[in-house]
Amino acid sequence: MDIRRAHRTLLGRLLPGDRLDDLAVRRGQYHHVVLGSDRVVCLPRTAAAAARLPERVAALRALSGLDLGFRVPEPLDPDGADGVGEVPFLVLRRIPGEPLTADVLDDVGVADAAAAQYAELLAGLARAGADARARAILPRAPEDRWRRFARDVRAELYPLMSDGGRARAERELVALDGLPHLTRAVVHGDLGAENVLWQWERGLPRLAGVLDWDDVALADPAEDLAAIGAGNGRDLLERVLAAGGRADGGLVARVAAIRGTFALQQALGAVRDGDEEELADGLAGYGRPHGAAR
């Protein structure tokens, strides 16, 4: 589907002055995002994602009031809709910058600069976890989160997997046993490379802002470290851990256990949202049950 064509009238009103045919469209896990010159428009991909828009706005407003040391998207349309029968949407102020590509991290100076700023980013989120404003608005990870996750994966996803896929998933779920229940830090929840924006100054990257806070919660910072490693590679993760003085064995083990569940997390969210594309992508490494159509 051409999002610009399907929602041309709406986008023309929300992005005045922009030539719609020239605008980039990015497909996220929950939204199609249309990038205007100074605004972005988020169009939910499923009804479930649309229903979560008010929570997303509340979280962004809470985060914007904290001293995180970097920018978060500013909502420009609080309720996400202003016309009867109009598709749900959210307008955000655009943060300038681009994600780092894998090739630039081959430069040691660039990798060290990025790692130091990732460590500062995580330190800012840890401080924010003690702020009363954040704790009043942001959800807390439930104490039985990983136990419920494992139960739901077995019930909802195992029927969609091959025998080998279920065996792989079981190993990944068992690794979650014994993870501590932590809610002292603000955790982004999807801190992959595509959601962290940078600008360049004198040949080095400077952190500009962080996007896509749909999964933000008070939880274990190992989740964000796992996403940094998944999105940027093991070398950068080790640099971030060293820069933050956090390379202890317990944390590293938690990071590895959580990282191993990312595909299952994607697939579980997708099956509940009715998102066939994300579901297929999340289960790509788990095969199909015998006799399933291809």
PDB file of C-alpha atoms in Angstrom:
ATOM      1  CA  MET A   1       0.000   0.000   0.000  1.00  0.00           C
ATOM      2  CA  ASP A   2       1.224   3.500  -0.848  1.00  0.00           C
ATOM      3  CA  ILE A   3       0.578   5.292   2.452  1.00  0.00           C
ATOM      4  CA  ARG A   4       1.031   8.721   0.913  1.00  0.00           C
ATOM      5  CA  ARG A   5      -1.616   8.008  -1.709  1.00  0.00           C
ATOM      6  CA  ALA A   6      -4.041   6.243   0.635  1.00  0.00           C
ATOM      7  CA  HIS A   7      -4.047   9.159   3.106  1.00  0.00           C
ATOM      8  CA  ARG A   8      -3.237  12.026   0.773  1.00  0.00           C
ATOM      9  CA  THR A   9      -5.895  14.454   2.024  1.00  0.00           C
ATOM     10  CA  LEU A  10      -5.078  13.866   5.692  1.00  0.00           C
ATOM     11  CA  LEU A  11      -1.317  14.111   5.179  1.00  0.00           C
ATOM     12  CA  GLY A  12      -1.706  17.237   3.071  1.00  0.00           C
ATOM     13  CA  ARG A  13      -3.465  18.915   5.983  1.00  0.00           C
ATOM     14  CA  LEU A  14      -1.074  17.665   8.655  1.00  0.00           C
ATOM     15  CA  LEU A  15       2.118  18.401   6.703  1.00  0.00           C
ATOM     16  CA  PRO A  16       1.439  21.761   5.047  1.00  0.00           C
ATOM     17  CA  GLY A  17       4.182  22.999   2.785  1.00  0.00           C
ATOM     18  CA  ASP A  18       5.644  19.543   2.159  1.00  0.00           C
ATOM     19  CA  ARG A  19       5.478  17.797  -1.223  1.00  0.00           C
ATOM     20  CA  LEU A  20       3.900  14.477  -0.279  1.00  0.00           C
ATOM     21  CA  ASP A  21       5.417  12.542  -3.177  1.00  0.00           C
ATOM     22  CA  ASP A  22       8.905  13.492  -1.962  1.00  0.00           C
ATOM     23  CA  LEU A  23       8.430  12.369   1.634  1.00  0.00           C
ATOM     24  CA  ALA A  24       9.969   9.199   3.050  1.00  0.00           C
ATOM     25  CA  VAL A  25       7.736   6.601   4.695  1.00  0.00           C
ATOM     26  CA  ARG A  26       9.124   4.191   7.274  1.00  0.00           C
ATOM     27  CA  ARG A  27       7.400   1.032   8.410  1.00  0.00           C
ATOM     28  CA  GLY A  28       7.749   0.422  12.140  1.00  0.00           C
ATOM     29  CA  GLN A  29       6.513  -2.494  14.196  1.00  0.00           C
ATOM     30  CA  TYR A  30       3.331  -0.622  15.155  1.00  0.00           C
ATOM     31  CA  HIS A  31       3.073   2.381  12.807  1.00  0.00           C
ATOM     32  CA  HIS A  32       3.711   3.704   9.340  1.00  0.00           C
ATOM     33  CA  VAL A  33       5.693   6.918   9.836  1.00  0.00           C
ATOM     34  CA  VAL A  34       5.612   9.708   7.244  1.00  0.00           C
ATOM     35  CA  LEU A  35       8.600  12.037   7.584  1.00  0.00           C
ATOM     36  CA  GLY A  36       7.814  15.684   6.902  1.00  0.00           C
ATOM     37  CA  SER A  37      10.310  18.527   6.969  1.00  0.00           C
ATOM     38  CA  ASP A  38       9.570  19.495  10.574  1.00  0.00           C
ATOM     39  CA  ARG A  39       6.854  17.031  11.610  1.00  0.00           C
ATOM     40  CA  VAL A  40       6.234  13.316  11.387  1.00  0.00           C
ATOM     41  CA  VAL A  41       2.855  11.619  11.163  1.00  0.00           C
ATOM     42  CA  CYS A  42       2.379   8.200  12.762  1.00  0.00           C
ATOM     43  CA  LEU A  43      -0.417   6.075  11.298  1.00  0.00           C
ATOM     44  CA  PRO A  44      -1.151   2.930  13.342  1.00  0.00           C
ATOM     45  CA  ARG A  45      -0.854  -0.293  11.384  1.00  0.00           C
ATOM     46  CA  THR A  46      -3.470  -2.140  13.450  1.00  0.00           C
ATOM     47  CA  ALA A  47      -6.536  -1.310  15.544  1.00  0.00           C
ATOM     48  CA  ALA A  48      -4.640  -2.388  18.661  1.00  0.00           C
ATOM     49  CA  ALA A  49      -1.845   0.097  17.911  1.00  0.00           C
ATOM     50  CA  ALA A  50      -4.436   2.832  17.373  1.00  0.00           C
ATOM     51  CA  ALA A  51      -6.022   2.095  20.752  1.00  0.00           C
ATOM     52  CA  ARG A  52      -2.625   2.635  22.418  1.00  0.00           C
ATOM     53  CA  LEU A  53      -2.132   6.158  21.015  1.00  0.00           C
ATOM     54  CA  PRO A  54      -3.429   7.993  24.139  1.00  0.00           C
ATOM     55  CA  GLU A  55      -1.015   6.037  26.343  1.00  0.00           C
ATOM     56  CA  ARG A  56       1.823   6.871  23.979  1.00  0.00           C
ATOM     57  CA  VAL A  57       1.036  10.585  24.141  1.00  0.00           C
ATOM     58  CA  ALA A  58       0.898  10.534  27.960  1.00  0.00           C
ATOM     59  CA  ALA A  59       4.257   8.768  28.151  1.00  0.00           C
ATOM     60  CA  LEU A  60       5.910  11.195  25.715  1.00  0.00           C
ATOM     61  CA  ARG A  61       4.645  14.186  27.658  1.00  0.00           C
ATOM     62  CA  ALA A  62       5.960  12.710  30.909  1.00  0.00           C
ATOM     63  CA  LEU A  63       9.350  11.993  29.361  1.00  0.00           C
ATOM     64  CA  SER A  64       9.645  15.457  27.809  1.00  0.00           C
ATOM     65  CA  GLY A  65       9.421  16.960  31.287  1.00  0.00           C
ATOM     66  CA  LEU A  66      12.462  15.044  32.525  1.00  0.00           C
ATOM     67  CA  ASP A  67      16.126  15.970  32.152  1.00  0.00           C
ATOM     68  CA  LEU A  68      17.211  12.992  30.072  1.00  0.00           C
ATOM     69  CA  GLY A  69      20.038  14.715  28.228  1.00  0.00           C
ATOM     70  CA  PHE A  70      18.521  14.030  24.792  1.00  0.00           C
ATOM     71  CA  ARG A  71      15.339  14.860  22.900  1.00  0.00           C
ATOM     72  CA  VAL A  72      12.196  12.766  22.733  1.00  0.00           C
ATOM     73  CA  PRO A  73       9.415  13.360  20.180  1.00  0.00           C
ATOM     74  CA  GLU A  74       7.001  16.120  21.178  1.00  0.00           C
ATOM     75  CA  PRO A  75       3.316  15.368  20.460  1.00  0.00           C
ATOM     76  CA  LEU A  76       1.644  18.140  18.477  1.00  0.00           C
ATOM     77  CA  ASP A  77      -1.796  16.529  18.417  1.00  0.00           C
ATOM     78  CA  PRO A  78      -2.749  15.264  21.884  1.00  0.00           C
ATOM     79  CA  ASP A  79      -5.741  13.090  21.075  1.00  0.00           C
ATOM     80  CA  GLY A  80      -4.633  11.727  17.704  1.00  0.00           C
ATOM     81  CA  ALA A  81      -7.797  12.610  15.779  1.00  0.00           C
ATOM     82  CA  ASP A  82      -9.840  15.699  15.044  1.00  0.00           C
ATOM     83  CA  GLY A  83     -12.408  14.581  12.485  1.00  0.00           C
ATOM     84  CA  VAL A  84     -15.377  12.244  12.540  1.00  0.00           C
ATOM     85  CA  GLY A  85     -14.555   9.032  10.713  1.00  0.00           C
ATOM     86  CA  GLU A  86     -10.924  10.061  10.276  1.00  0.00           C
ATOM     87  CA  VAL A  87      -8.192   7.439  10.557  1.00  0.00           C
ATOM     88  CA  PRO A  88      -6.287   7.587  13.863  1.00  0.00           C
ATOM     89  CA  PHE A  89      -2.995   9.444  13.735  1.00  0.00           C
ATOM     90  CA  LEU A  90      -0.390  11.157  15.852  1.00  0.00           C
ATOM     91  CA  VAL A  91       1.675  14.165  14.853  1.00  0.00           C
ATOM     92  CA  LEU A  92       5.116  14.626  16.410  1.00  0.00           C
ATOM     93  CA  ARG A  93       7.745  17.316  16.072  1.00  0.00           C
ATOM     94  CA  ARG A  94      10.574  15.890  13.999  1.00  0.00           C
ATOM     95  CA  ILE A  95      13.947  15.440  15.649  1.00  0.00           C
ATOM     96  CA  PRO A  96      16.829  16.070  13.220  1.00  0.00           C
ATOM     97  CA  GLY A  97      19.392  13.317  12.832  1.00  0.00           C
ATOM     98  CA  GLU A  98      19.866   9.838  11.410  1.00  0.00           C
ATOM     99  CA  PRO A  99      20.628   6.405  12.861  1.00  0.00           C
ATOM    100  CA  LEU A 100      24.222   5.200  12.817  1.00  0.00           C
ATOM    101  CA  THR A 101      24.954   2.632  10.142  1.00  0.00           C
ATOM    102  CA  ALA A 102      26.969  -0.492  10.912  1.00  0.00           C
ATOM    103  CA  ASP A 103      29.907   0.534   8.729  1.00  0.00           C
ATOM    104  CA  VAL A 104      30.672   3.747  10.627  1.00  0.00           C
ATOM    105  CA  LEU A 105      31.074   1.775  13.859  1.00  0.00           C
ATOM    106  CA  ASP A 106      34.117   0.054  12.346  1.00  0.00           C
ATOM    107  CA  ASP A 107      35.964   3.274  13.187  1.00  0.00           C
ATOM    108  CA  VAL A 108      37.229   2.920  16.766  1.00  0.00           C
ATOM    109  CA  GLY A 109      36.889   6.627  17.498  1.00  0.00           C
ATOM    110  CA  VAL A 110      33.283   6.653  16.305  1.00  0.00           C
ATOM    111  CA  ALA A 111      32.465   3.484  18.244  1.00  0.00           C
ATOM    112  CA  ASP A 112      33.983   4.864  21.453  1.00  0.00           C
ATOM    113  CA  ALA A 113      32.131   8.172  21.083  1.00  0.00           C
ATOM    114  CA  ALA A 114      28.821   6.401  20.461  1.00  0.00           C
ATOM    115  CA  ALA A 115      29.376   3.969  23.347  1.00  0.00           C
ATOM    116  CA  ALA A 116      30.092   6.791  25.795  1.00  0.00           C
ATOM    117  CA  GLN A 117      26.867   8.543  24.806  1.00  0.00           C
ATOM    118  CA  TYR A 118      24.839   5.343  24.975  1.00  0.00           C
ATOM    119  CA  ALA A 119      26.163   4.926  28.525  1.00  0.00           C
ATOM    120  CA  GLU A 120      25.081   8.495  29.335  1.00  0.00           C
ATOM    121  CA  LEU A 121      21.671   7.807  27.771  1.00  0.00           C
ATOM    122  CA  LEU A 122      21.184   4.780  30.026  1.00  0.00           C
ATOM    123  CA  ALA A 123      22.375   6.747  33.047  1.00  0.00           C
ATOM    124  CA  GLY A 124      19.765   9.405  32.260  1.00  0.00           C
ATOM    125  CA  LEU A 125      17.040   6.774  32.060  1.00  0.00           C
ATOM    126  CA  ALA A 126      18.196   5.302  35.362  1.00  0.00           C
ATOM    127  CA  ARG A 127      17.949   8.724  37.027  1.00  0.00           C
ATOM    128  CA  ALA A 128      14.527   9.261  35.489  1.00  0.00           C
ATOM    129  CA  GLY A 129      13.360   6.038  37.120  1.00  0.00           C
ATOM    130  CA  ALA A 130      13.546   7.760  40.487  1.00  0.00           C
ATOM    131  CA  ASP A 131      11.561  10.810  39.348  1.00  0.00           C
ATOM    132  CA  ALA A 132       8.077  10.955  40.864  1.00  0.00           C
ATOM    133  CA  ARG A 133       6.576  12.278  37.612  1.00  0.00           C
ATOM    134  CA  ALA A 134       7.804   9.295  35.641  1.00  0.00           C
ATOM    135  CA  ARG A 135       6.794   6.798  38.311  1.00  0.00           C
ATOM    136  CA  ALA A 136       3.286   8.275  38.430  1.00  0.00           C
ATOM    137  CA  ILE A 137       2.627   7.851  34.704  1.00  0.00           C
ATOM    138  CA  LEU A 138       4.812   5.099  33.263  1.00  0.00           C
ATOM    139  CA  PRO A 139       3.753   1.469  33.686  1.00  0.00           C
ATOM    140  CA  ARG A 140       5.809  -0.917  35.802  1.00  0.00           C
ATOM    141  CA  ALA A 141       6.933  -4.255  34.489  1.00  0.00           C
ATOM    142  CA  PRO A 142       4.767  -6.869  36.278  1.00  0.00           C
ATOM    143  CA  GLU A 143       6.543  -9.092  38.780  1.00  0.00           C
ATOM    144  CA  ASP A 144       5.509 -12.211  36.870  1.00  0.00           C
ATOM    145  CA  ARG A 145       6.246 -10.704  33.469  1.00  0.00           C
ATOM    146  CA  TRP A 146       8.652 -13.327  32.172  1.00  0.00           C
ATOM    147  CA  ARG A 147       6.650 -16.229  33.584  1.00  0.00           C
ATOM    148  CA  ARG A 148       3.532 -14.955  31.822  1.00  0.00           C
ATOM    149  CA  PHE A 149       5.516 -14.317  28.648  1.00  0.00           C
ATOM    150  CA  ALA A 150       6.768 -17.905  28.603  1.00  0.00           C
ATOM    151  CA  ARG A 151       3.266 -19.239  29.238  1.00  0.00           C
ATOM    152  CA  ASP A 152       1.786 -17.123  26.444  1.00  0.00           C
ATOM    153  CA  VAL A 153       4.502 -18.037  23.937  1.00  0.00           C
ATOM    154  CA  ARG A 154       3.852 -21.723  24.590  1.00  0.00           C
ATOM    155  CA  ALA A 155       0.102 -21.289  24.241  1.00  0.00           C
ATOM    156  CA  GLU A 156      -0.080 -18.864  21.321  1.00  0.00           C
ATOM    157  CA  LEU A 157       3.094 -19.382  19.284  1.00  0.00           C
ATOM    158  CA  TYR A 158       4.102 -23.020  19.727  1.00  0.00           C
ATOM    159  CA  PRO A 159       1.239 -24.210  17.478  1.00  0.00           C
ATOM    160  CA  LEU A 160       2.735 -22.065  14.707  1.00  0.00           C
ATOM    161  CA  MET A 161       6.242 -23.578  15.004  1.00  0.00           C
ATOM    162  CA  SER A 162       7.950 -26.734  13.849  1.00  0.00           C
ATOM    163  CA  ASP A 163       9.251 -29.264  16.396  1.00  0.00           C
ATOM    164  CA  GLY A 164      12.725 -27.793  16.022  1.00  0.00           C
ATOM    165  CA  GLY A 165      11.360 -24.291  16.423  1.00  0.00           C
ATOM    166  CA  ARG A 166       9.625 -25.220  19.678  1.00  0.00           C
ATOM    167  CA  ALA A 167      12.842 -26.766  20.970  1.00  0.00           C
ATOM    168  CA  ARG A 168      14.734 -23.550  20.185  1.00  0.00           C
ATOM    169  CA  ALA A 169      12.058 -21.399  21.810  1.00  0.00           C
ATOM    170  CA  GLU A 170      12.057 -23.596  24.904  1.00  0.00           C
ATOM    171  CA  ARG A 171      15.791 -23.049  25.379  1.00  0.00           C
ATOM    172  CA  GLU A 172      15.266 -19.298  25.092  1.00  0.00           C
ATOM    173  CA  LEU A 173      12.383 -19.313  27.572  1.00  0.00           C
ATOM    174  CA  VAL A 174      14.221 -21.436  30.142  1.00  0.00           C
ATOM    175  CA  ALA A 175      17.013 -18.830  30.116  1.00  0.00           C
ATOM    176  CA  LEU A 176      14.498 -16.344  31.572  1.00  0.00           C
ATOM    177  CA  ASP A 177      13.999 -18.388  34.737  1.00  0.00           C
ATOM    178  CA  GLY A 178      15.335 -16.549  37.744  1.00  0.00           C
ATOM    179  CA  LEU A 179      15.561 -13.075  36.198  1.00  0.00           C
ATOM    180  CA  PRO A 180      15.091 -10.532  39.010  1.00  0.00           C
ATOM    181  CA  HIS A 181      12.108  -8.216  39.100  1.00  0.00           C
ATOM    182  CA  LEU A 182      13.528  -4.708  38.614  1.00  0.00           C
ATOM    183  CA  THR A 183      11.539  -1.485  38.140  1.00  0.00           C
ATOM    184  CA  ARG A 184      14.019   1.175  39.215  1.00  0.00           C
ATOM    185  CA  ALA A 185      14.909   2.541  35.754  1.00  0.00           C
ATOM    186  CA  VAL A 186      12.977   3.947  32.833  1.00  0.00           C
ATOM    187  CA  VAL A 187      13.440   1.424  30.030  1.00  0.00           C
ATOM    188  CA  HIS A 188      12.797   2.387  26.423  1.00  0.00           C
ATOM    189  CA  GLY A 189      11.897  -1.166  25.439  1.00  0.00           C
ATOM    190  CA  ASP A 190      12.999  -1.014  21.790  1.00  0.00           C
ATOM    191  CA  LEU A 191      16.362   0.734  21.777  1.00  0.00           C
ATOM    192  CA  GLY A 192      17.477  -0.635  18.425  1.00  0.00           C
ATOM    193  CA  ALA A 193      19.794   1.357  16.198  1.00  0.00           C
ATOM    194  CA  GLU A 194      16.913   2.656  14.044  1.00  0.00           C
ATOM    195  CA  ASN A 195      15.351   4.451  17.011  1.00  0.00           C
ATOM    196  CA  VAL A 196      18.460   6.420  18.064  1.00  0.00           C
ATOM    197  CA  LEU A 197      19.257   9.558  16.060  1.00  0.00           C
ATOM    198  CA  TRP A 198      22.674  11.180  15.735  1.00  0.00           C
ATOM    199  CA  GLN A 199      24.201  14.271  14.184  1.00  0.00           C
ATOM    200  CA  TRP A 200      27.823  14.618  13.173  1.00  0.00           C
ATOM    201  CA  GLU A 201      30.256  17.175  14.626  1.00  0.00           C
ATOM    202  CA  ARG A 202      33.940  17.210  13.697  1.00  0.00           C
ATOM    203  CA  GLY A 203      33.797  13.675  12.403  1.00  0.00           C
ATOM    204  CA  LEU A 204      32.141  12.195  15.491  1.00  0.00           C
ATOM    205  CA  PRO A 205      28.495  11.372  16.234  1.00  0.00           C
ATOM    206  CA  ARG A 206      26.494  13.383  18.761  1.00  0.00           C
ATOM    207  CA  LEU A 207      23.316  11.901  20.231  1.00  0.00           C
ATOM    208  CA  ALA A 208      20.343  13.942  18.997  1.00  0.00           C
ATOM    209  CA  GLY A 209      17.271  12.071  20.207  1.00  0.00           C
ATOM    210  CA  VAL A 210      15.462   8.793  20.727  1.00  0.00           C
ATOM    211  CA  LEU A 211      12.284   7.745  18.904  1.00  0.00           C
ATOM    212  CA  ASP A 212       9.501   5.176  19.304  1.00  0.00           C
ATOM    213  CA  TRP A 213       8.635   4.982  23.006  1.00  0.00           C
ATOM    214  CA  ASP A 214       5.651   2.633  22.584  1.00  0.00           C
ATOM    215  CA  ASP A 215       7.088   0.033  24.968  1.00  0.00           C
ATOM    216  CA  VAL A 216       8.478   2.378  27.638  1.00  0.00           C
ATOM    217  CA  ALA A 217       8.142   1.115  31.217  1.00  0.00           C
ATOM    218  CA  LEU A 218       9.839   1.013  34.593  1.00  0.00           C
ATOM    219  CA  ALA A 219      11.829  -2.166  34.223  1.00  0.00           C
ATOM    220  CA  ASP A 220      15.276  -3.781  33.965  1.00  0.00           C
ATOM    221  CA  PRO A 221      17.874  -1.704  32.049  1.00  0.00           C
ATOM    222  CA  ALA A 222      19.275  -5.005  30.745  1.00  0.00           C
ATOM    223  CA  GLU A 223      16.438  -4.852  28.208  1.00  0.00           C
ATOM    224  CA  ASP A 224      17.821  -1.683  26.628  1.00  0.00           C
ATOM    225  CA  LEU A 225      21.366  -3.052  26.681  1.00  0.00           C
ATOM    226  CA  ALA A 226      20.121  -6.172  24.917  1.00  0.00           C
ATOM    227  CA  ALA A 227      18.542  -4.014  22.197  1.00  0.00           C
ATOM    228  CA  ILE A 228      21.753  -2.000  21.797  1.00  0.00           C
ATOM    229  CA  GLY A 229      23.662  -5.232  21.287  1.00  0.00           C
ATOM    230  CA  ALA A 230      21.094  -6.656  18.871  1.00  0.00           C
ATOM    231  CA  GLY A 231      21.024  -3.487  16.789  1.00  0.00           C
ATOM    232  CA  ASN A 232      24.705  -2.515  16.836  1.00  0.00           C
ATOM    233  CA  GLY A 233      26.683  -5.695  17.481  1.00  0.00           C
ATOM    234  CA  ARG A 234      28.520  -7.280  20.374  1.00  0.00           C
ATOM    235  CA  ASP A 235      31.564  -5.024  20.108  1.00  0.00           C
ATOM    236  CA  LEU A 236      29.576  -1.842  20.698  1.00  0.00           C
ATOM    237  CA  LEU A 237      27.626  -3.480  23.529  1.00  0.00           C
ATOM    238  CA  GLU A 238      30.874  -4.349  25.297  1.00  0.00           C
ATOM    239  CA  ARG A 239      32.073  -0.765  24.835  1.00  0.00           C
ATOM    240  CA  VAL A 240      28.819   0.574  26.303  1.00  0.00           C
ATOM    241  CA  LEU A 241      29.098  -1.745  29.308  1.00  0.00           C
ATOM    242  CA  ALA A 242      32.706  -0.688  29.882  1.00  0.00           C
ATOM    243  CA  ALA A 243      31.914   3.016  29.452  1.00  0.00           C
ATOM    244  CA  GLY A 244      29.155   2.747  32.045  1.00  0.00           C
ATOM    245  CA  GLY A 245      31.216   0.651  34.434  1.00  0.00           C
ATOM    246  CA  ARG A 246      28.517  -2.030  34.337  1.00  0.00           C
ATOM    247  CA  ALA A 247      30.199  -5.106  32.863  1.00  0.00           C
ATOM    248  CA  ASP A 248      29.391  -7.404  35.804  1.00  0.00           C
ATOM    249  CA  GLY A 249      28.511 -11.025  35.194  1.00  0.00           C
ATOM    250  CA  GLY A 250      24.948 -10.808  36.478  1.00  0.00           C
ATOM    251  CA  LEU A 251      24.035  -7.951  34.160  1.00  0.00           C
ATOM    252  CA  VAL A 252      25.715  -9.574  31.165  1.00  0.00           C
ATOM    253  CA  ALA A 253      23.779 -12.797  31.787  1.00  0.00           C
ATOM    254  CA  ARG A 254      20.487 -10.887  31.994  1.00  0.00           C
ATOM    255  CA  VAL A 255      21.274  -9.078  28.762  1.00  0.00           C
ATOM    256  CA  ALA A 256      21.951 -12.366  26.970  1.00  0.00           C
ATOM    257  CA  ALA A 257      18.777 -14.016  28.268  1.00  0.00           C
ATOM    258  CA  ILE A 258      16.550 -11.093  27.280  1.00  0.00           C
ATOM    259  CA  ARG A 259      18.175 -10.657  23.883  1.00  0.00           C
ATOM    260  CA  GLY A 260      17.385 -14.273  23.098  1.00  0.00           C
ATOM    261  CA  THR A 261      13.651 -13.556  23.331  1.00  0.00           C
ATOM    262  CA  PHE A 262      13.420 -10.600  20.938  1.00  0.00           C
ATOM    263  CA  ALA A 263      12.019 -12.567  18.003  1.00  0.00           C
ATOM    264  CA  LEU A 264       9.473 -14.236  20.291  1.00  0.00           C
ATOM    265  CA  GLN A 265       8.467 -10.858  21.738  1.00  0.00           C
ATOM    266  CA  GLN A 266       7.918  -9.512  18.222  1.00  0.00           C
ATOM    267  CA  ALA A 267       5.887 -12.540  17.195  1.00  0.00           C
ATOM    268  CA  LEU A 268       3.719 -12.543  20.319  1.00  0.00           C
ATOM    269  CA  GLY A 269       2.868  -8.869  19.919  1.00  0.00           C
ATOM    270  CA  ALA A 270       2.138  -9.401  16.242  1.00  0.00           C
ATOM    271  CA  VAL A 271      -0.197 -12.346  16.738  1.00  0.00           C
ATOM    272  CA  ARG A 272      -2.181 -10.316  19.253  1.00  0.00           C
ATOM    273  CA  ASP A 273      -2.337  -7.272  16.986  1.00  0.00           C
ATOM    274  CA  GLY A 274      -3.291  -9.389  13.980  1.00  0.00           C
ATOM    275  CA  ASP A 275      -0.171  -8.241  12.106  1.00  0.00           C
ATOM    276  CA  GLU A 276       0.675 -11.064   9.710  1.00  0.00           C
ATOM    277  CA  GLU A 277       3.844  -9.464   8.318  1.00  0.00           C
ATOM    278  CA  GLU A 278       5.442  -8.906  11.718  1.00  0.00           C
ATOM    279  CA  LEU A 279       4.350 -12.366  12.844  1.00  0.00           C
ATOM    280  CA  ALA A 280       5.982 -14.055   9.867  1.00  0.00           C
ATOM    281  CA  ASP A 281       9.180 -12.079  10.414  1.00  0.00           C
ATOM    282  CA  GLY A 282       9.302 -12.881  14.129  1.00  0.00           C
ATOM    283  CA  LEU A 283       8.775 -16.615  13.562  1.00  0.00           C
ATOM    284  CA  ALA A 284      11.106 -16.874  10.566  1.00  0.00           C
ATOM    285  CA  GLY A 285      13.681 -18.836  12.573  1.00  0.00           C
ATOM    286  CA  TYR A 286      11.209 -21.226  14.198  1.00  0.00           C
ATOM    287  CA  GLY A 287       9.932 -23.152  11.182  1.00  0.00           C
ATOM    288  CA  ARG A 288       6.365 -24.212  10.463  1.00  0.00           C
ATOM    289  CA  PRO A 289       4.415 -27.109  11.944  1.00  0.00           C
ATOM    290  CA  HIS A 290       4.279 -30.210   9.768  1.00  0.00           C
ATOM    291  CA  GLY A 291       1.492 -29.938   7.213  1.00  0.00           C
ATOM    292  CA  ALA A 292       1.214 -26.122   7.398  1.00  0.00           C
ATOM    293  CA  ALA A 293       0.647 -24.330   4.108  1.00  0.00           C
ATOM    294  CA  ARG A 294       3.609 -22.502   2.623  1.00  0.00           C
TER     295      ARG A 294
END
